[in-house]
mmCIF file of N, CA and C in Angstrom:
data_model
loop_
_atom_site.group_PDB
_atom_site.id
_atom_site.type_symbol
_atom_site.label_atom_id
_atom_site.label_comp_id
_atom_site.label_asym_id
_atom_site.label_seq_id
_atom_site.Cartn_x
_atom_site.Cartn_y
_atom_site.Cartn_z
ATOM 1 N N MET W 1 4.279 13.145 -9.051
ATOM 2 C CA MET W 1 4.612 11.873 -9.089
ATOM 3 C C MET W 1 3.068 10.928 -9.213
ATOM 4 N N ARG W 2 2.515 11.629 -8.346
ATOM 5 C CA ARG W 2 1.231 10.705 -7.999
ATOM 6 C C ARG W 2 0.403 10.759 -9.398
ATOM 7 N N THR W 3 0.112 11.714 -10.232
ATOM 8 C CA THR W 3 -0.630 11.846 -11.176
ATOM 9 C C THR W 3 0.144 11.357 -12.363
ATOM 10 N N HIS W 4 1.407 11.185 -12.390
ATOM 11 C CA HIS W 4 2.066 10.329 -13.378
ATOM 12 C C HIS W 4 1.527 8.866 -13.139
ATOM 13 N N LEU W 5 1.611 8.365 -12.016
ATOM 14 C CA LEU W 5 1.104 6.717 -11.741
ATOM 15 C C LEU W 5 -0.192 6.446 -12.076
ATOM 16 N N ILE W 6 -1.108 7.503 -11.820
ATOM 17 C CA ILE W 6 -2.530 7.216 -11.946
ATOM 18 C C ILE W 6 -2.816 7.241 -13.653
ATOM 19 N N ASP W 7 -1.933 8.136 -14.221
ATOM 20 C CA ASP W 7 -2.040 8.500 -15.733
ATOM 21 C C ASP W 7 -1.465 7.200 -16.159
ATOM 22 N N PHE W 8 -0.539 6.356 -15.753
ATOM 23 C CA PHE W 8 -0.005 5.254 -16.557
ATOM 24 C C PHE W 8 -0.861 4.181 -16.124
ATOM 25 N N LEU W 9 -1.193 4.074 -14.834
ATOM 26 C CA LEU W 9 -2.450 2.858 -14.677
ATOM 27 C C LEU W 9 -3.632 2.987 -15.353
ATOM 28 N N TRP W 10 -4.101 4.604 -15.909
ATOM 29 C CA TRP W 10 -5.371 4.317 -16.483
ATOM 30 C C TRP W 10 -4.949 4.091 -17.970
ATOM 31 N N LYS W 11 -3.789 4.446 -18.394
ATOM 32 C CA LYS W 11 -3.739 3.993 -19.670
ATOM 33 C C LYS W 11 -3.459 2.585 -20.030
ATOM 34 N N HIS W 12 -2.999 1.945 -19.365
ATOM 35 C CA HIS W 12 -2.609 0.388 -19.242
ATOM 36 C C HIS W 12 -3.507 -0.553 -18.396
ATOM 37 N N PRO W 13 -4.999 -0.671 -18.559
ATOM 38 C CA PRO W 13 -5.579 -1.273 -17.518
ATOM 39 C C PRO W 13 -5.240 -2.772 -17.423
ATOM 40 N N ARG W 14 -4.748 -3.712 -18.384
ATOM 41 C CA ARG W 14 -4.460 -4.983 -18.204
ATOM 42 C C ARG W 14 -3.070 -5.046 -17.280
ATOM 43 N N LEU W 15 -2.105 -3.966 -17.645
ATOM 44 C CA LEU W 15 -0.823 -4.089 -16.706
ATOM 45 C C LEU W 15 -1.330 -3.747 -15.377
ATOM 46 N N THR W 16 -2.527 -2.900 -14.904
ATOM 47 C CA THR W 16 -2.588 -2.545 -13.941
ATOM 48 C C THR W 16 -3.618 -3.687 -12.895
ATOM 49 N N PHE W 17 -4.115 -4.455 -14.040
ATOM 50 C CA PHE W 17 -4.548 -5.773 -13.314
ATOM 51 C C PHE W 17 -3.666 -6.625 -12.775
ATOM 52 N N LEU W 18 -2.701 -6.710 -13.527
ATOM 53 C CA LEU W 18 -1.505 -7.638 -13.080
ATOM 54 C C LEU W 18 -0.712 -7.131 -11.988
ATOM 55 N N LEU W 19 -0.519 -5.809 -11.786
ATOM 56 C CA LEU W 19 0.058 -5.147 -10.967
ATOM 57 C C LEU W 19 -0.692 -5.372 -9.555
ATOM 58 N N MET W 20 -2.085 -5.080 -9.783
ATOM 59 C CA MET W 20 -2.737 -5.158 -8.471
ATOM 60 C C MET W 20 -2.706 -6.455 -8.058
ATOM 61 N N GLY W 21 -2.698 -7.722 -8.700
ATOM 62 C CA GLY W 21 -2.621 -9.012 -8.170
ATOM 63 C C GLY W 21 -1.149 -9.300 -7.422
ATOM 64 N N LEU W 22 -0.158 -8.493 -8.100
ATOM 65 C CA LEU W 22 1.247 -8.587 -7.496
ATOM 66 C C LEU W 22 1.212 -8.041 -6.278
ATOM 67 N N PHE W 23 0.785 -6.882 -6.119
ATOM 68 C CA PHE W 23 0.705 -5.994 -4.787
ATOM 69 C C PHE W 23 -0.179 -6.545 -3.679
ATOM 70 N N PHE W 24 -1.222 -7.356 -4.289
ATOM 71 C CA PHE W 24 -2.016 -8.164 -3.216
ATOM 72 C C PHE W 24 -1.298 -9.204 -2.632
ATOM 73 N N LEU W 25 -0.655 -10.088 -3.464
ATOM 74 C CA LEU W 25 0.234 -11.166 -3.098
ATOM 75 C C LEU W 25 1.317 -10.794 -2.111
ATOM 76 N N LEU W 26 2.316 -9.690 -2.591
ATOM 77 C CA LEU W 26 3.048 -8.929 -1.880
ATOM 78 C C LEU W 26 2.633 -8.516 -0.400
ATOM 79 N N PHE W 27 1.554 -7.769 -0.226
ATOM 80 C CA PHE W 27 0.803 -7.524 0.872
ATOM 81 C C PHE W 27 0.642 -8.738 1.949
ATOM 82 N N GLY W 28 -0.014 -9.348 1.387
ATOM 83 C CA GLY W 28 -0.592 -10.809 2.156
ATOM 84 C C GLY W 28 0.520 -11.428 2.578
ATOM 85 N N ALA W 29 1.710 -11.666 1.720
ATOM 86 C CA ALA W 29 2.889 -12.540 2.285
ATOM 87 C C ALA W 29 3.404 -11.943 3.343
ATOM 88 N N MET W 30 3.661 -10.421 3.088
ATOM 89 C CA MET W 30 4.671 -9.674 4.095
ATOM 90 C C MET W 30 3.745 -9.339 5.441
ATOM 91 N N THR W 31 2.309 -9.446 5.376
ATOM 92 C CA THR W 31 1.721 -9.234 6.533
ATOM 93 C C THR W 31 1.530 -10.503 7.508
ATOM 94 N N VAL W 32 1.429 -11.484 6.824
ATOM 95 C CA VAL W 32 1.547 -13.028 7.668
ATOM 96 C C VAL W 32 2.566 -13.222 8.337
ATOM 97 N N ASN W 33 3.890 -12.987 7.588
ATOM 98 C CA ASN W 33 5.204 -13.023 8.075
ATOM 99 C C ASN W 33 5.623 -11.978 9.225
ATOM 100 N N ILE W 34 4.912 -10.664 9.105
ATOM 101 C CA ILE W 34 5.287 -9.723 10.010
ATOM 102 C C ILE W 34 4.360 -10.235 11.371
ATOM 103 N N PHE W 35 3.341 -10.519 11.286
ATOM 104 C CA PHE W 35 2.741 -10.910 12.275
ATOM 105 C C PHE W 35 3.280 -11.990 13.237
ATOM 106 N N VAL W 36 3.795 -13.324 12.567
ATOM 107 C CA VAL W 36 4.584 -14.269 13.128
ATOM 108 C C VAL W 36 5.786 -13.681 13.487
ATOM 109 N N LEU W 37 6.526 -13.102 12.968
ATOM 110 C CA LEU W 37 7.883 -12.643 13.592
ATOM 111 C C LEU W 37 7.558 -11.585 14.719
ATOM 112 N N LEU W 38 6.589 -10.710 14.603
ATOM 113 C CA LEU W 38 6.758 -9.598 15.586
ATOM 114 C C LEU W 38 6.207 -10.436 16.838
ATOM 115 N N LYS W 39 5.373 -11.383 16.591
ATOM 116 C CA LYS W 39 5.029 -12.031 18.130
ATOM 117 C C LYS W 39 6.011 -12.765 18.544
ATOM 118 N N ALA W 40 7.090 -13.469 17.766
ATOM 119 C CA ALA W 40 8.219 -13.989 18.620
ATOM 120 C C ALA W 40 9.076 -13.031 18.964
ATOM 121 N N ASN W 41 9.389 -11.866 18.132
ATOM 122 C CA ASN W 41 10.032 -10.957 18.824
ATOM 123 C C ASN W 41 9.659 -10.392 20.128
ATOM 124 N N ILE W 42 8.514 -10.107 20.332
ATOM 125 C CA ILE W 42 7.782 -9.488 21.501
ATOM 126 C C ILE W 42 8.138 -10.323 22.773
ATOM 127 N N ASP W 43 7.669 -11.811 22.439
ATOM 128 C CA ASP W 43 7.938 -12.848 23.243
ATOM 129 C C ASP W 43 9.223 -13.045 23.863
ATOM 130 N N LEU W 44 10.051 -12.807 22.792
ATOM 131 C CA LEU W 44 11.718 -13.051 23.526
ATOM 132 C C LEU W 44 11.837 -11.792 24.312
ATOM 133 N N PHE W 45 11.340 -10.432 24.149
ATOM 134 C CA PHE W 45 11.617 -9.330 25.093
ATOM 135 C C PHE W 45 10.762 -9.675 26.329
ATOM 136 N N LEU W 46 9.666 -10.275 26.438
ATOM 137 C CA LEU W 46 8.960 -10.568 27.380
ATOM 138 C C LEU W 46 9.800 -11.609 28.336
ATOM 139 N N ASP W 47 10.267 -12.721 27.566
ATOM 140 C CA ASP W 47 11.125 -13.756 28.470
ATOM 141 C C ASP W 47 12.271 -13.468 28.757
ATOM 142 N N TYR W 48 13.133 -12.454 28.341
ATOM 143 C CA TYR W 48 14.666 -12.277 28.363
ATOM 144 C C TYR W 48 14.669 -10.900 29.009
ATOM 145 N N GLY W 49 13.927 -10.161 28.941
ATOM 146 C CA GLY W 49 13.976 -8.744 29.019
ATOM 147 C C GLY W 49 15.008 -7.902 28.279
ATOM 148 N N THR W 50 15.544 -6.848 28.771
ATOM 149 C CA THR W 50 16.661 -6.306 27.698
ATOM 150 C C THR W 50 17.780 -6.935 27.408
ATOM 151 N N MET W 51 18.276 -8.194 27.904
ATOM 152 C CA MET W 51 19.232 -8.802 27.580
ATOM 153 C C MET W 51 19.445 -9.001 26.080
ATOM 154 N N VAL W 52 18.141 -9.363 25.475
ATOM 155 C CA VAL W 52 18.039 -9.746 24.149
ATOM 156 C C VAL W 52 18.485 -8.723 23.100
ATOM 157 N N ILE W 53 18.733 -7.387 23.678
ATOM 158 C CA ILE W 53 18.796 -6.257 22.839
ATOM 159 C C ILE W 53 20.191 -6.415 22.275
ATOM 160 N N ALA W 54 21.394 -7.023 23.029
ATOM 161 C CA ALA W 54 22.734 -7.649 22.530
ATOM 162 C C ALA W 54 22.639 -8.487 21.632
ATOM 163 N N ASP W 55 21.678 -9.447 21.480
ATOM 164 C CA ASP W 55 21.808 -10.445 20.266
ATOM 165 C C ASP W 55 21.062 -10.052 19.148
ATOM 166 N N GLY W 56 20.619 -8.631 19.201
ATOM 167 C CA GLY W 56 20.035 -8.151 17.827
ATOM 168 C C GLY W 56 18.557 -8.282 17.978
ATOM 169 N N ALA W 57 17.915 -8.585 18.743
ATOM 170 C CA ALA W 57 16.503 -8.241 18.965
ATOM 171 C C ALA W 57 15.635 -6.868 18.616
ATOM 172 N N LEU W 58 16.523 -6.040 19.348
ATOM 173 C CA LEU W 58 15.907 -4.629 18.921
ATOM 174 C C LEU W 58 16.198 -4.120 17.467
ATOM 175 N N LEU W 59 17.341 -4.611 16.775
ATOM 176 C CA LEU W 59 17.520 -4.218 15.348
ATOM 177 C C LEU W 59 16.315 -4.946 14.612
ATOM 178 N N GLN W 60 16.085 -6.418 14.980
ATOM 179 C CA GLN W 60 15.022 -7.006 14.438
ATOM 180 C C GLN W 60 13.562 -6.326 14.431
ATOM 181 N N LEU W 61 13.468 -5.764 15.478
ATOM 182 C CA LEU W 61 11.850 -5.186 15.647
ATOM 183 C C LEU W 61 11.952 -4.100 14.802
ATOM 184 N N ALA W 62 13.055 -3.154 14.881
ATOM 185 C CA ALA W 62 13.138 -1.990 13.737
ATOM 186 C C ALA W 62 12.931 -2.523 12.388
ATOM 187 N N GLU W 63 13.419 -3.878 12.184
ATOM 188 C CA GLU W 63 13.351 -4.006 10.660
ATOM 189 C C GLU W 63 11.844 -4.908 10.270
ATOM 190 N N LEU W 64 11.367 -5.087 11.626
ATOM 191 C CA LEU W 64 9.651 -5.505 11.320
ATOM 192 C C LEU W 64 8.982 -4.036 11.149
ATOM 193 N N ILE W 65 9.202 -3.090 11.839
ATOM 194 C CA ILE W 65 8.595 -2.133 11.697
ATOM 195 C C ILE W 65 8.837 -1.554 10.334
ATOM 196 N N GLY W 66 9.979 -1.504 9.769
ATOM 197 C CA GLY W 66 10.081 -1.244 8.112
ATOM 198 C C GLY W 66 9.486 -2.004 7.537
ATOM 199 N N TYR W 67 9.238 -3.294 7.641
ATOM 200 C CA TYR W 67 8.424 -4.120 6.843
ATOM 201 C C TYR W 67 7.176 -4.161 7.061
ATOM 202 N N GLY W 68 6.664 -3.428 8.397
ATOM 203 C CA GLY W 68 5.232 -3.125 8.125
ATOM 204 C C GLY W 68 4.806 -1.708 7.390
ATOM 205 N N TYR W 69 5.679 -0.962 7.415
ATOM 206 C CA TYR W 69 5.514 -0.128 6.618
ATOM 207 C C TYR W 69 5.624 -0.186 5.142
ATOM 208 N N LEU W 70 6.482 -1.165 4.640
ATOM 209 C CA LEU W 70 6.659 -1.500 3.075
ATOM 210 C C LEU W 70 5.162 -2.506 2.962
ATOM 211 N N SER W 71 4.921 -3.119 3.855
ATOM 212 C CA SER W 71 3.369 -3.804 3.783
ATOM 213 C C SER W 71 2.329 -2.847 3.298
ATOM 214 N N MET W 72 2.464 -1.845 4.202
ATOM 215 C CA MET W 72 1.287 -0.785 3.747
ATOM 216 C C MET W 72 1.406 0.028 2.470
ATOM 217 N N LEU W 73 2.643 0.296 2.108
ATOM 218 C CA LEU W 73 2.769 0.659 0.696
ATOM 219 C C LEU W 73 2.271 -0.046 -0.142
ATOM 220 N N PHE W 74 2.494 -1.559 -0.353
ATOM 221 C CA PHE W 74 1.791 -2.481 -1.255
ATOM 222 C C PHE W 74 0.411 -2.390 -1.021
ATOM 223 N N TYR W 75 -0.116 -2.423 0.080
ATOM 224 C CA TYR W 75 -1.581 -1.998 0.382
ATOM 225 C C TYR W 75 -1.935 -0.788 -0.441
ATOM 226 N N VAL W 76 -1.389 0.211 -0.501
ATOM 227 C CA VAL W 76 -1.829 1.583 -0.894
ATOM 228 C C VAL W 76 -1.928 1.395 -2.399
ATOM 229 N N LEU W 77 -0.600 0.698 -2.820
ATOM 230 C CA LEU W 77 -0.596 0.568 -4.467
ATOM 231 C C LEU W 77 -1.808 -0.246 -4.960
ATOM 232 N N PHE W 78 -2.147 -1.343 -4.023
ATOM 233 C CA PHE W 78 -3.267 -2.394 -4.396
ATOM 234 C C PHE W 78 -4.390 -1.397 -4.524
ATOM 235 N N LYS W 79 -4.792 -0.508 -3.655
ATOM 236 C CA LYS W 79 -5.950 -0.033 -3.602
ATOM 237 C C LYS W 79 -5.925 0.993 -4.621
ATOM 238 N N ALA W 80 -4.714 1.751 -5.303
ATOM 239 C CA ALA W 80 -4.890 2.482 -6.235
ATOM 240 C C ALA W 80 -5.162 1.877 -7.736
ATOM 241 N N CYS W 81 -4.522 0.794 -7.594
ATOM 242 C CA CYS W 81 -4.921 -0.093 -8.935
ATOM 243 C C CYS W 81 -6.100 -0.713 -8.722
ATOM 244 N N GLU W 82 -6.741 -0.832 -7.819
ATOM 245 C CA GLU W 82 -8.095 -1.297 -7.729
ATOM 246 C C GLU W 82 -8.963 -0.176 -8.043
ATOM 247 N N HIS W 83 -8.639 0.888 -7.745
ATOM 248 C CA HIS W 83 -9.700 2.203 -7.843
ATOM 249 C C HIS W 83 -9.754 2.540 -9.259
ATOM 250 N N VAL W 84 -8.575 2.385 -10.104
ATOM 251 C CA VAL W 84 -8.459 2.683 -11.465
ATOM 252 C C VAL W 84 -9.487 1.884 -12.231
ATOM 253 N N LEU W 85 -9.251 0.351 -11.700
ATOM 254 C CA LEU W 85 -9.890 -0.511 -12.504
ATOM 255 C C LEU W 85 -11.399 -0.693 -12.379
ATOM 256 N N VAL W 86 -11.701 -0.324 -11.272
ATOM 257 C CA VAL W 86 -13.184 -0.040 -10.813
ATOM 258 C C VAL W 86 -13.625 1.275 -11.746
ATOM 259 N N ALA W 87 -12.875 2.409 -11.910
ATOM 260 C CA ALA W 87 -13.495 3.691 -12.575
ATOM 261 C C ALA W 87 -13.538 2.892 -14.066
ATOM 262 N N HIS W 88 -12.674 2.091 -14.585
ATOM 263 C CA HIS W 88 -12.606 1.521 -15.821
ATOM 264 C C HIS W 88 -13.896 0.821 -16.148
ATOM 265 N N LEU W 89 -14.116 -0.367 -15.259
ATOM 266 C CA LEU W 89 -15.325 -0.969 -15.208
ATOM 267 C C LEU W 89 -16.718 -0.334 -15.051
ATOM 268 N N THR W 90 -16.777 0.705 -14.447
ATOM 269 C CA THR W 90 -18.015 1.211 -14.278
ATOM 270 C C THR W 90 -18.246 2.422 -15.167
ATOM 271 N N GLY W 91 -17.402 2.804 -16.047
ATOM 272 C CA GLY W 91 -17.417 3.699 -17.117
ATOM 273 C C GLY W 91 -17.137 5.203 -16.837
ATOM 274 N N GLU W 92 -16.722 5.186 -15.564
ATOM 275 C CA GLU W 92 -16.229 6.841 -14.904
ATOM 276 C C GLU W 92 -15.203 7.042 -15.940
ATOM 277 N N ARG W 93 -15.403 8.473 -16.251
ATOM 278 C CA ARG W 93 -14.481 9.345 -17.040
ATOM 279 C C ARG W 93 -13.559 9.924 -16.090
ATOM 280 N N ARG W 94 -12.215 10.066 -16.622
ATOM 281 C CA ARG W 94 -11.079 10.623 -15.765
ATOM 282 C C ARG W 94 -11.469 12.018 -15.783
ATOM 283 N N ALA W 95 -11.773 12.632 -16.754
ATOM 284 C CA ALA W 95 -12.011 13.989 -17.160
ATOM 285 C C ALA W 95 -12.960 14.840 -16.139
ATOM 286 N N GLY W 96 -14.219 13.918 -16.201
ATOM 287 C CA GLY W 96 -15.281 14.222 -15.428
ATOM 288 C C GLY W 96 -14.940 14.241 -13.919
ATOM 289 N N ARG W 97 -13.952 13.178 -13.410
ATOM 290 C CA ARG W 97 -13.962 13.165 -12.186
ATOM 291 C C ARG W 97 -13.015 14.580 -11.851
ATOM 292 N N THR W 98 -12.056 14.678 -12.609
ATOM 293 C CA THR W 98 -11.176 16.008 -12.501
ATOM 294 C C THR W 98 -12.012 17.464 -12.314
ATOM 295 N N GLU W 99 -12.904 17.526 -13.273
ATOM 296 C CA GLU W 99 -13.807 18.702 -13.212
ATOM 297 C C GLU W 99 -14.720 18.599 -11.987
ATOM 298 N N ALA W 100 -15.135 17.708 -11.425
ATOM 299 C CA ALA W 100 -15.891 17.504 -10.390
ATOM 300 C C ALA W 100 -15.135 18.010 -9.227
ATOM 301 N N ARG W 101 -13.881 17.533 -8.883
ATOM 302 C CA ARG W 101 -12.907 17.644 -7.987
ATOM 303 C C ARG W 101 -12.488 19.014 -7.986
ATOM 304 N N GLY W 102 -12.254 19.819 -9.169
ATOM 305 C CA GLY W 102 -12.208 21.119 -9.208
ATOM 306 C C GLY W 102 -13.180 22.108 -8.649
ATOM 307 N N LYS W 103 -14.474 21.694 -8.756
ATOM 308 C CA LYS W 103 -15.494 22.606 -8.424
ATOM 309 C C LYS W 103 -15.787 22.395 -7.151
ATOM 310 N N ALA W 104 -15.355 20.940 -6.390
ATOM 311 C CA ALA W 104 -15.405 20.665 -4.823
ATOM 312 C C ALA W 104 -14.323 21.583 -3.959
ATOM 313 N N ASP W 105 -13.259 21.587 -4.948
ATOM 314 C CA ASP W 105 -12.010 22.383 -4.224
ATOM 315 C C ASP W 105 -12.634 23.807 -3.987
ATOM 316 N N GLN W 106 -13.155 24.359 -5.242
ATOM 317 C CA GLN W 106 -13.445 25.819 -5.213
ATOM 318 C C GLN W 106 -14.676 26.253 -4.317
ATOM 319 N N SER W 107 -15.540 25.048 -4.072
ATOM 320 C CA SER W 107 -16.705 25.328 -3.269
ATOM 321 C C SER W 107 -16.225 25.287 -1.781
ATOM 322 N N ALA W 108 -15.346 24.470 -1.371
ATOM 323 C CA ALA W 108 -14.411 24.271 -0.113
ATOM 324 C C ALA W 108 -13.429 25.359 0.199
ATOM 325 N N HIS W 109 -12.811 26.108 -0.764
ATOM 326 C CA HIS W 109 -12.055 27.122 -0.668
ATOM 327 C C HIS W 109 -12.716 28.658 -1.065
ATOM 328 N N PRO W 110 -13.646 29.088 -0.550
ATOM 329 C CA PRO W 110 -14.180 30.350 -1.213
ATOM 330 C C PRO W 110 -13.441 31.505 -1.077
ATOM 331 N N ALA W 111 -13.320 32.254 -2.231
ATOM 332 C CA ALA W 111 -12.228 33.406 -2.180
ATOM 333 C C ALA W 111 -12.723 34.567 -1.584
#
């Protein structure tokens, strides 16, 4: 799947730019929201102890952790788009990188 995504992004630089902006906004919005809610959730646990588990604070904590991983996914997708666009702008050829990577893999794993 990874190569299909990179190939798609490589063939559509304008769409890659738009997706990069979208992933940047999603990452930023989710990160701010996570920090605020996580701080409130931890403060609730510190103030009232385990009693808040019955009120759903533990479920909320699990959801916040899940949102953290979703935010990390948006960041990784943003970085993938950024990498493709930088390669386009600098004139780096994908075939050249693949050949160089193959040579590096062969030197790293001698037969």
